[in-house]
Coordinates of C-alpha atoms and ligand atoms in Angstrom, one line a residue:
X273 CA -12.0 9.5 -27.0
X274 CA -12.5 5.9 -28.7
X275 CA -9.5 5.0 -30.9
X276 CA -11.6 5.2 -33.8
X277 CA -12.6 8.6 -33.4
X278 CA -8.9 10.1 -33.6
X279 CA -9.3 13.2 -35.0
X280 CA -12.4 12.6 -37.6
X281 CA -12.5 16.2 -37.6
X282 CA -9.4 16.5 -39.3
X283 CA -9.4 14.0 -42.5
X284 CA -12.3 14.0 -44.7
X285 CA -12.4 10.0 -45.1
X286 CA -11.8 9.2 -41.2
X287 CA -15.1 6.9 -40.3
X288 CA -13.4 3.8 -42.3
X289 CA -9.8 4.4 -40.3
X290 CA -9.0 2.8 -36.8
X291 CA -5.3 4.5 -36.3
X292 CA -4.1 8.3 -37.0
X293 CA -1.6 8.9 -39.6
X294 CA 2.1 8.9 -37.8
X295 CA 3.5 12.8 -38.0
X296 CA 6.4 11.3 -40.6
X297 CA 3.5 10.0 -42.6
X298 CA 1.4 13.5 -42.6
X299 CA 4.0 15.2 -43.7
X300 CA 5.0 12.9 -46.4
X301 CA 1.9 12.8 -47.8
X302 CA 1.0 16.6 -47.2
X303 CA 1.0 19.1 -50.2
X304 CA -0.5 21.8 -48.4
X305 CA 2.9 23.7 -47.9
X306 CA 3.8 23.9 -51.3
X307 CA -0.2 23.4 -53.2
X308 CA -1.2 26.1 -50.9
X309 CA 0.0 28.3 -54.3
X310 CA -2.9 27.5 -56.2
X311 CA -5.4 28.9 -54.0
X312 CA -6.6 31.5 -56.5
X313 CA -7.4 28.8 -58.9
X314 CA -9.2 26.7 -56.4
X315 CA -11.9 28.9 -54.9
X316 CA -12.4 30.3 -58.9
X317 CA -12.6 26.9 -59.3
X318 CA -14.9 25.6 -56.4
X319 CA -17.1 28.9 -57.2
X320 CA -17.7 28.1 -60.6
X321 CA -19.0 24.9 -59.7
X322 CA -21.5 26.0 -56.9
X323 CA -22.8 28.5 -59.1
X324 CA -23.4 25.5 -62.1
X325 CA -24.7 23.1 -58.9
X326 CA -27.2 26.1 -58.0
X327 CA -28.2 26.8 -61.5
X328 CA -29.1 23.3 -62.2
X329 CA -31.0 23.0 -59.0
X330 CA -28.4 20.8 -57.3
X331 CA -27.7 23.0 -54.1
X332 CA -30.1 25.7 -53.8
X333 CA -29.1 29.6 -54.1
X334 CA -29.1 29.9 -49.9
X335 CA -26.7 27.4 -50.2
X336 CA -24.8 29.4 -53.2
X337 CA -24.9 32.5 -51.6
X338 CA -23.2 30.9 -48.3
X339 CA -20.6 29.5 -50.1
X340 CA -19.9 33.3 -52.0
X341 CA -19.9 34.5 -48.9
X342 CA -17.4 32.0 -47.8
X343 CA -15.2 32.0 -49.9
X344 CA -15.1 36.3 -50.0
X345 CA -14.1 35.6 -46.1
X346 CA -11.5 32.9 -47.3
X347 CA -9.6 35.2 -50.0
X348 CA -9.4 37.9 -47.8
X349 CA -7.8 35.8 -45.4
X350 CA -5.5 34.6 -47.5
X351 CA -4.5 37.8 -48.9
X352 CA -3.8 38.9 -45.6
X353 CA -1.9 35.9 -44.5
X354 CA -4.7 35.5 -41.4
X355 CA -5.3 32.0 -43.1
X356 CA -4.5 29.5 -41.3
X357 CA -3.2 26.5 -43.2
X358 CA -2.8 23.2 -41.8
X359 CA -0.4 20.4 -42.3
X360 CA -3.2 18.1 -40.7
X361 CA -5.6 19.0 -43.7
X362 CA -3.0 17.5 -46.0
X363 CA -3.6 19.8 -49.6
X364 CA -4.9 23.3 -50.7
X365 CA -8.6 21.8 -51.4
X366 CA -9.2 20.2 -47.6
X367 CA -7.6 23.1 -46.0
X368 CA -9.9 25.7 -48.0
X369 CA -13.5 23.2 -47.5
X370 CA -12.8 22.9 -44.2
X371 CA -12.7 26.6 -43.6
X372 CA -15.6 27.0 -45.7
X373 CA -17.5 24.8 -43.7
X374 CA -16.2 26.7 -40.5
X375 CA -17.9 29.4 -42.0
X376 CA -21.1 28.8 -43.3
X377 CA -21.9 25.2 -42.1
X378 CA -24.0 23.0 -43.9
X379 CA -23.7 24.8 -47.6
X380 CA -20.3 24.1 -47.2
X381 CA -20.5 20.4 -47.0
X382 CA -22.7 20.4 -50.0
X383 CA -19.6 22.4 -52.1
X384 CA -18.3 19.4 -53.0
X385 CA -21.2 17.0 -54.7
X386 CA -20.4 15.8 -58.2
X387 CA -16.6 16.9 -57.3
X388 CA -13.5 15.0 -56.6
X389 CA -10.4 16.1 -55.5
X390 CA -9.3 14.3 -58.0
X391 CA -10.8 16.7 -60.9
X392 CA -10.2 19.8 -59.0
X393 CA -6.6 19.2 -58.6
X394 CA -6.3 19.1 -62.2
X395 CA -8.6 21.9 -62.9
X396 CA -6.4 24.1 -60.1
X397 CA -3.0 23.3 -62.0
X398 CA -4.3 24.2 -65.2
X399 CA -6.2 27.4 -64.5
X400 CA -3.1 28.3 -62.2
X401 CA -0.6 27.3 -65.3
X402 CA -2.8 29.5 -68.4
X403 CA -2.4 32.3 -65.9
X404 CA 1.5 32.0 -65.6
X405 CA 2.3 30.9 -69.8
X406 CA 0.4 34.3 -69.6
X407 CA 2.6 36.1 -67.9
X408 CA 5.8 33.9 -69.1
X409 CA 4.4 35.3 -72.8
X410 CA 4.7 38.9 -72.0
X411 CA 7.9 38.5 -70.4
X412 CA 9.0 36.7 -73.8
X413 CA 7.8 39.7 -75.7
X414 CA 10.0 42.3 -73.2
X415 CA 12.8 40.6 -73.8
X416 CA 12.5 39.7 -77.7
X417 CA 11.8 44.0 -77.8
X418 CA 15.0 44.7 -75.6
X419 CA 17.0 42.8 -78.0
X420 CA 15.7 44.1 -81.3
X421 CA 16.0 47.5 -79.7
X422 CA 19.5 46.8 -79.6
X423 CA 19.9 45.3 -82.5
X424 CA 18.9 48.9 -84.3
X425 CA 21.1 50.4 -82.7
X426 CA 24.1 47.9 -84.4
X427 CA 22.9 47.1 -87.7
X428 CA 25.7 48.5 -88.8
X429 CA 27.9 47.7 -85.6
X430 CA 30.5 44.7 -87.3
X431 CA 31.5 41.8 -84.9
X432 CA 33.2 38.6 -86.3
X433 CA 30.8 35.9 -86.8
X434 CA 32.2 32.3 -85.8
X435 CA 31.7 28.9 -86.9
X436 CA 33.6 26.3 -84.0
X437 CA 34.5 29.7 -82.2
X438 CA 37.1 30.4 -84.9
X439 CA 36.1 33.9 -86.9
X440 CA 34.2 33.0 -89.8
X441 CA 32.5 36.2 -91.6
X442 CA 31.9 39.4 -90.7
X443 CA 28.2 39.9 -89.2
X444 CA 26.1 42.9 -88.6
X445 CA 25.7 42.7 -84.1
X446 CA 22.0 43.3 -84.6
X447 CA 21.3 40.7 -87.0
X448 CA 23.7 38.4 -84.2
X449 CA 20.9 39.8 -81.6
X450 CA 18.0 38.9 -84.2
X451 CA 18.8 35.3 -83.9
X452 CA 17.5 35.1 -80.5
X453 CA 14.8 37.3 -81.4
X454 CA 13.6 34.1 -83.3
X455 CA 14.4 31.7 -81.1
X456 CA 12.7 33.6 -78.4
X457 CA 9.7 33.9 -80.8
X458 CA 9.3 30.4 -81.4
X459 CA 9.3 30.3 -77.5
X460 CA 6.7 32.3 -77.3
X461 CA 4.8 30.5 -80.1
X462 CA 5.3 27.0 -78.1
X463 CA 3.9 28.4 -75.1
X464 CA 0.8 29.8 -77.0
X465 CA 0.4 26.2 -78.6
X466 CA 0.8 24.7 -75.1
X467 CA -1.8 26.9 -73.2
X468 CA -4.7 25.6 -75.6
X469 CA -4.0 21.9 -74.2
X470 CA -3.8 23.3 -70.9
X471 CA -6.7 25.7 -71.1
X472 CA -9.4 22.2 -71.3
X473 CA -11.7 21.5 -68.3
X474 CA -12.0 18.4 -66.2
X475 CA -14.0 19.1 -63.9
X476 CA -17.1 17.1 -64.6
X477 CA -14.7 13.9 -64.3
X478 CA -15.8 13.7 -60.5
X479 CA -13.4 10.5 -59.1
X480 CA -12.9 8.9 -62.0
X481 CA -15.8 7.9 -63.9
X482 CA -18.1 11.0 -64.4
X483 CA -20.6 11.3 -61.6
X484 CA -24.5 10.7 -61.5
X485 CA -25.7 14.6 -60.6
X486 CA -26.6 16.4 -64.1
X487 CA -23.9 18.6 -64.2
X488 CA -23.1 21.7 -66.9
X489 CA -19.9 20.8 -67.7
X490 CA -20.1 23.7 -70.4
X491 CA -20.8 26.0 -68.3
X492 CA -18.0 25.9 -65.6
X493 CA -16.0 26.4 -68.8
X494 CA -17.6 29.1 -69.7
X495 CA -17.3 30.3 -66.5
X496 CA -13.6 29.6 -66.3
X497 CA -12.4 31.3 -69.4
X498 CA -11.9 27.9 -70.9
X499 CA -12.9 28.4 -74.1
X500 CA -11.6 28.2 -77.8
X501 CA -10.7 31.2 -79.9
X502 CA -14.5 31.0 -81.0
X503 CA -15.7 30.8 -77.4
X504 CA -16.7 27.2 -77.3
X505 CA -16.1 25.8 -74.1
X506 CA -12.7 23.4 -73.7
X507 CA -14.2 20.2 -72.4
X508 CA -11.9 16.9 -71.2
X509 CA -14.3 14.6 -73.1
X510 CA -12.7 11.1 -71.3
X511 CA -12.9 11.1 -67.4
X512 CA -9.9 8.9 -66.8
X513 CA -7.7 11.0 -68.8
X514 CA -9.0 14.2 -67.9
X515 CA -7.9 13.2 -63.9
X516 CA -5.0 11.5 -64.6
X517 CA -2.7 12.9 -67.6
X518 CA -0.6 16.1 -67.0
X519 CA 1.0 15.6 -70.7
X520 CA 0.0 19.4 -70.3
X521 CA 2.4 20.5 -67.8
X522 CA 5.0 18.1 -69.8
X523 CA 4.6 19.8 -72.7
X524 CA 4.8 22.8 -70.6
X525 CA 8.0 21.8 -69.1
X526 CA 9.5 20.9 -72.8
X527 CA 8.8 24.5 -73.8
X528 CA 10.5 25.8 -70.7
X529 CA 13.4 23.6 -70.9
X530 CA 14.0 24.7 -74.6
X531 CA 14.1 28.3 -73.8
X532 CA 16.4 28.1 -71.0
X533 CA 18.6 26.7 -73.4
X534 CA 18.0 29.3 -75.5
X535 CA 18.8 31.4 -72.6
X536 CA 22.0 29.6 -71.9
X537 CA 23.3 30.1 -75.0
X538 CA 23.0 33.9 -75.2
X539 CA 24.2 33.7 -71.3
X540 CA 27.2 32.1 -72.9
X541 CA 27.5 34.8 -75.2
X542 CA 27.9 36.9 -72.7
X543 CA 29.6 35.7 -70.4
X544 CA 32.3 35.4 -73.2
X545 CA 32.0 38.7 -74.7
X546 CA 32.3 40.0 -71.3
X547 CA 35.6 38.8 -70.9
X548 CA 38.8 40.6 -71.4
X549 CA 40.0 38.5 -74.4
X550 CA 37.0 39.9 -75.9
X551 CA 35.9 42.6 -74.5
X552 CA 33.2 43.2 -76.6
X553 CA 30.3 44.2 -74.3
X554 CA 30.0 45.6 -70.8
X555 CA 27.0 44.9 -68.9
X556 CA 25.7 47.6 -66.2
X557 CA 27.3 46.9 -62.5
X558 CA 23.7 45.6 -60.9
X559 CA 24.1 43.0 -62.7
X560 CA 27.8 41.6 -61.7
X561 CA 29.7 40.6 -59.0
X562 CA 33.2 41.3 -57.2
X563 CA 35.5 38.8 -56.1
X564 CA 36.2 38.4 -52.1
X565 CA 40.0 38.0 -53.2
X566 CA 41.0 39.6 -56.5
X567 CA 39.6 43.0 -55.9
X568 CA 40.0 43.6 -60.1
X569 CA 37.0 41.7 -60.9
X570 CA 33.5 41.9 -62.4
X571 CA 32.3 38.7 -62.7
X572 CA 28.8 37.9 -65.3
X573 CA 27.2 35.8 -62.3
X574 CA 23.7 36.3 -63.9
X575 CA 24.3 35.2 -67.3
X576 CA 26.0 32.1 -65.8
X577 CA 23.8 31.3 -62.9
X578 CA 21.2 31.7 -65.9
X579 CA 23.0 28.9 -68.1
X580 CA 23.3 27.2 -64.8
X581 CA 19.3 27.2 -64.4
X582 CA 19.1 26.0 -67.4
X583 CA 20.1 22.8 -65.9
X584 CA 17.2 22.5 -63.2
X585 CA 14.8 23.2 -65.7
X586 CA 15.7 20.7 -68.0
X587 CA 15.7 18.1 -64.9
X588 CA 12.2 19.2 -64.1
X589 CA 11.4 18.2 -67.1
X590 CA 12.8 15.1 -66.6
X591 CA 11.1 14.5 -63.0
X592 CA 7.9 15.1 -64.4
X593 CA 7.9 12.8 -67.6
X594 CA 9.5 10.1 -65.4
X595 CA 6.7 11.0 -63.2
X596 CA 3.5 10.1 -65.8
X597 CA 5.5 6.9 -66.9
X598 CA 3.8 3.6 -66.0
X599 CA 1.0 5.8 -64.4
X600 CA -2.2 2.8 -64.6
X601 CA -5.5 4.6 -65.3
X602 CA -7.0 7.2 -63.6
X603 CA -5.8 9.3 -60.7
X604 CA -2.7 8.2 -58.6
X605 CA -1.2 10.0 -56.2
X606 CA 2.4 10.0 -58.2
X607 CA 0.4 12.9 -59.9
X608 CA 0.8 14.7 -56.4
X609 CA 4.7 15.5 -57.0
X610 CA 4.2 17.3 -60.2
X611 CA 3.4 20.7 -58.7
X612 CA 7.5 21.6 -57.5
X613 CA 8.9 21.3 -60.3
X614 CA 6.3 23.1 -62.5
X615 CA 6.2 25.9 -59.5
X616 CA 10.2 26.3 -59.8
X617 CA 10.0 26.0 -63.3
X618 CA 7.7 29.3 -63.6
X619 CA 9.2 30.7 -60.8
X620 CA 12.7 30.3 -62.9
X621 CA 11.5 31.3 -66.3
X622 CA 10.1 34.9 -65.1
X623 CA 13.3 35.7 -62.4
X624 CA 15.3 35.0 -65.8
X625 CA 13.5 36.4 -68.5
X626 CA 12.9 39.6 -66.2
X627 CA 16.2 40.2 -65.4
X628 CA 17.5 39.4 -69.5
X629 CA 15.1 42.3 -70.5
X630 CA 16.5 44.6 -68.2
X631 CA 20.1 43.5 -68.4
X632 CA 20.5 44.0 -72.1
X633 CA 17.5 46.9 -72.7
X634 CA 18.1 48.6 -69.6
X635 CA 15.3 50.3 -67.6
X636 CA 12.3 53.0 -68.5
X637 CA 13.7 56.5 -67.5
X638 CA 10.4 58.0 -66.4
X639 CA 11.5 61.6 -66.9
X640 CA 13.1 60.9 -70.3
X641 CA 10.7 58.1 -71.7
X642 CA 14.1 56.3 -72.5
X643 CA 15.5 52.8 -71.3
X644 CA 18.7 53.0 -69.3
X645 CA 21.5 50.8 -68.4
X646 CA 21.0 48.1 -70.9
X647 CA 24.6 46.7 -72.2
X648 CA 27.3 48.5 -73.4
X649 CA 28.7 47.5 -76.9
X650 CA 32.5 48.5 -77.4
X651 CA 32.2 48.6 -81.6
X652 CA 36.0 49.3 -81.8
X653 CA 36.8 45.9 -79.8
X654 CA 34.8 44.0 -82.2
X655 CA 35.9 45.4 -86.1
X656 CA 39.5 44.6 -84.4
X657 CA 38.6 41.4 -83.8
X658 CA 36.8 41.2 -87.1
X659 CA 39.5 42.6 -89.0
X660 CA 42.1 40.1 -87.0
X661 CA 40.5 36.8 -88.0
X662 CA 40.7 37.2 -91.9
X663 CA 36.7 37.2 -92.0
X664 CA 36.9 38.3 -95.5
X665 CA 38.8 35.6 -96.8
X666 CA 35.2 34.1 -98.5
X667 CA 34.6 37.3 -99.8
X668 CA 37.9 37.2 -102.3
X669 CA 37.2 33.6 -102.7
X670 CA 33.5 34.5 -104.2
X671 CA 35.5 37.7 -106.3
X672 CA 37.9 35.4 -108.1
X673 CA 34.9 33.0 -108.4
X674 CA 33.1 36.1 -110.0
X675 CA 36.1 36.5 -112.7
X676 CA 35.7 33.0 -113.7
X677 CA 37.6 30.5 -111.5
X678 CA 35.6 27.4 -110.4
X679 CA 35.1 27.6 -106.6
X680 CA 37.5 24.9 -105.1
X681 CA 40.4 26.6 -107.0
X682 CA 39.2 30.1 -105.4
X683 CA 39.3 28.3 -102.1
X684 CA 42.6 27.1 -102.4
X685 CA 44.3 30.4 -104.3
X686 CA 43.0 32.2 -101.1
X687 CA 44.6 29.9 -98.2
X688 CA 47.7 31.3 -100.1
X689 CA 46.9 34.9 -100.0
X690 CA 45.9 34.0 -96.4
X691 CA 48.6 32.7 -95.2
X692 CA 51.2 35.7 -97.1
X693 CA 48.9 37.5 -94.8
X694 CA 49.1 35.6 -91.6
X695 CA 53.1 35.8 -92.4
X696 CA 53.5 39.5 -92.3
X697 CA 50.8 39.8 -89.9
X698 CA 48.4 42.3 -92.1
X699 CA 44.5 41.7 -93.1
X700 CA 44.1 40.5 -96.3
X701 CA 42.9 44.0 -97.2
X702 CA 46.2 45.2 -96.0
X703 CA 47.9 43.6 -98.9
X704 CA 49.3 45.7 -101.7
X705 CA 47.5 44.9 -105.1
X706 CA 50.5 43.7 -106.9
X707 CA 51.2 41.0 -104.3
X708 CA 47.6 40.3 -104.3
X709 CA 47.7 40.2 -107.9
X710 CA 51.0 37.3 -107.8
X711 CA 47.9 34.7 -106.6
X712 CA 45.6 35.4 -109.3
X713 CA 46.4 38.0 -112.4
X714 CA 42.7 38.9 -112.5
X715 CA 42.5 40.5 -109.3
X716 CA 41.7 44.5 -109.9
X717 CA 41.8 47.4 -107.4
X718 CA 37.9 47.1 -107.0
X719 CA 39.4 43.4 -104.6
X720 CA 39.3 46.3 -101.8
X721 CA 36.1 47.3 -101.5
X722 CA 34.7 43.4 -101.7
X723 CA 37.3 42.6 -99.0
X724 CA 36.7 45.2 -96.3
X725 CA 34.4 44.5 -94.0
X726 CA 31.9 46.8 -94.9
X727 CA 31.8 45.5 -98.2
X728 CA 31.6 41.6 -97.0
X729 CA 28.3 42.8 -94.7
X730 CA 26.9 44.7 -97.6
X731 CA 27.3 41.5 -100.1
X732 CA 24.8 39.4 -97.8
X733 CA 22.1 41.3 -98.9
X734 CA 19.8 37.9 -99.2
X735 CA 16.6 36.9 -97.6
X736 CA 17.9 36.5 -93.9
X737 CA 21.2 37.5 -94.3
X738 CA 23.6 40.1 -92.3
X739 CA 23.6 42.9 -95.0
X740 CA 22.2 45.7 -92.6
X741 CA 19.4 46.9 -95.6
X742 CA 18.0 43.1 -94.4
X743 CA 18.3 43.5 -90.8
X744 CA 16.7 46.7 -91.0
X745 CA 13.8 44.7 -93.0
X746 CA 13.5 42.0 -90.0
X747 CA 13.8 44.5 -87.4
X748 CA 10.8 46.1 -89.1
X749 CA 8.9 42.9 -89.4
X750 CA 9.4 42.1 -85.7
X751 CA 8.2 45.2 -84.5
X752 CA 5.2 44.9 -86.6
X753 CA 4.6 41.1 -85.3
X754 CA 5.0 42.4 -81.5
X755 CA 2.8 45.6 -81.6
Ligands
LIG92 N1 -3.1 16.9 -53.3 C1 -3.6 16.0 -54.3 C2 -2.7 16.2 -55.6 O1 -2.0 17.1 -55.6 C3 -5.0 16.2 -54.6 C4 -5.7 15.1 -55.1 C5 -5.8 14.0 -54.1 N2 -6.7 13.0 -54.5 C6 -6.8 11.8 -53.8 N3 -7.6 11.0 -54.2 N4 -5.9 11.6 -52.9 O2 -2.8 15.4 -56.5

């Protein structure tokens, strides 16, 4: 074999090349092991197109019905693991043509008129990515319907609220669990937002510049689900862009990144109330760890491996919008290295947000139609600690504001009463009224019912506040939203 005939099977550009690619070199460049992932995409993909290419009398419908054919043979390969995927055909697209070809022969050669890898690739990752923000979106709902389930359970269920981790006011524990209801919603809402950039066509963009075969652009979107709310098909109307940007799987990443923080913020929760100082919630066993050493422990390792993910996601983002920078028009081949991160990121959001949803709702009993297993709240540990932090200290600085005193001497009259308090080591409400009474004359026996606890929840009866009568109201309004 002449030195210029190599392996001219093998690479689809080999005529114009007088030495093989070294191994280091083929495996440098090679996505196949990792692009292999968006196989599904690409033969939807590659069939829309034949069947636009027959229908506008580009390839005939021999040639269409070969390449159905084909590609049947192909997915059931795949699905089977019979495919055989090589590193010498570099990326997903080669490996599956070249098959094709091996196949059926001449239609399969003709597969790939008015095409370019460089549009498919970009067509692949965004049909692959709707699918996933998809299933990322349900997930998002199972989680933000564990929590409110919880949450209904402890509307009335009193925990101390902090402000700098110091006890603050006393909150309701399901209007604490509504707060990530919303941020999880918004979640949700950025990843609906997201999928209509992503869910936009470029095929059509060929190489770079369009192509000269008269293709229906319109209809490959139609045929690939990539259309608007009204059904009009979602068109990249600039070549160069549509080959080139992946702002889309930025934006992507920036939605990911923000609800693993999210995440990492209930984690830390958890991981707090978890501990013995707290004590507040136990989680079930599946979801902990021992110690090789200290045989008395149960460590959270989820919800901080779960804050600790957080971290890679956020640096995915940070890969990938490092990656676009300084990117010259149209396709380079920088654009190649955006698929690990956005694989892991996916592959990171559903491990978490399926095991959240199951850690703090539990699981479906079959035989009992109830979930199972969920957390455990211990409601006595956290009135104590409530009760211990003077939480209602705002609540007798808003009564004596009530009986006329402007607020800053309220404030001040109650760091007294506080600290008589802190000195005999008794709740505020634990003080007798006549000692009570030596900080400000006005103070009556009714001081007791705005100071307990109860009564402090009960008094934050405003739009989006703790009083349970409101978290019962947003409780009702999620469920509505989600159903
Ligand atoms: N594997 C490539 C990628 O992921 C496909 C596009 C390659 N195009 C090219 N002209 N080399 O981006």
């Amino acid at each position: 074999m002449s030195q210029n005939q190599f392996d001219k099977k093998a690479q689809a550009w080999s005529a114009l090349f007088s030495e093989p690619m070294s191994d280091l070199v083929k495996r440098y460049t090679a996505s196949v092991f990792f692009d292999k992932r968006l196989w599904q995409a690409d033969v939807a993909g590659s069939l829309a197109h034949a069947a636009m290419l027959a229908a506008q009398n580009i390839i005939s419908q021999d040639d269409l019905a070969a390449i159905q054919r084909g590609m049947t043979q192909i997915r059931a390969e795949i699905e089977s693991g019979r495919f055989e995927w090589k590193l010498d055909l570099e990326d997903v697209h080669l490996n599956i043509e070249a098959r094709l070809t091996e196949l059926v022969g001449i239609a399969g050669k003709r597969l790939h008129t008015g095409r370019s890898r460089n549009d498919q690739v970009a067509t692949d990752v965004r049909l692959w990515l709707r699918g996933e923000i998809d299933l990322i979106t349900n997930l998002l709902i199972e989680l933000q319907r564990a929590l409110v389930d919880v949450a209904d359970k402890h509307t009335e269920t009193i925990l101390p609220g902090f402000t700098h981790l110091q006890v603050a006011q006393p909150l309701s524990f399901g209007h604490h669990l509504l707060a990530y209801v919303e941020m999880f919603a918004r979640d949700a809402a950025r990843m609906g937002d997201v999928r209509q950039r992503v869910n936009v066509l470029p095929l059509g963009a060929a190489a770079l510049a369009g192509t000269s075969y008269p293709l229906d652009r319109a209809q490959v979107a139609v045929a690939l689900g990539m259309v608007d709310s009204q059904g009009q098909p979602q068109i990249c109307q600039n070549s160069l862009d549509a080959v080139s940007d992946r702002d889309f799987a930025i934006e992507f990443s920036a939605a990911a990144a923000l609800l693993m923080v999210h995440i990492s913020r209930l984690s830390e929760e958890l991981v707090l109330w978890m501990s013995q100082q707290f004590g507040f919630v136990k989680i079930a066993d599946r979801f902990t760890t021992g110690s090789s050493i200290m045989p008395q422990k149960k460590n959270p390792d989820v919800a901080e491996l779960a804050r600790g993910k957080s971290g890679r996601v956020v640096g995915h983002l940070m890969g990938l919008i490092t990656l676009m920078k300084g990117q010259p028009l149209a396709y380079n081949k920088d654009n190649q290295e955006d698929k690990e991160p956005l694989f892991d990121t996916v592959d990171t959001l559903k491990d978490t947000l399926r095991i959240f949803a199951e850690m703090i709702g539990g699981q479906l009993n079959p035989a009992t139609g109830l979930k199972e297993g969920g957390i455990t709240v211990n409601t006595q540990a956290m009135r104590q600690a409530a009760f211990k932090g003077y939480a209602t200290a705002t609540d007798l600085a808003d009564y004596l504001v009530k009986k006329g005193l402007p607020f800053r001497d309220a404030h001040e009259t109650v760091a007294h009463a506080v600290k008589t308090a802190v000195e005999r080591g008794v709740d505020l409400s634990e003080l007798p009224l006549d000692v009570l009474q030596q900080f400000n004359a006005s103070i009556g026996a009714d001081v007791f019912e705005v100071i307990s606890l109860q009564g402090s929840l009960n008094a934050r009866n405003t739009l989006g506040g703790t009083a349970p009568a409101q978290v019962r109201l947003q409780i009702a309004r999620h469920r509505a939203r989600m159903d």
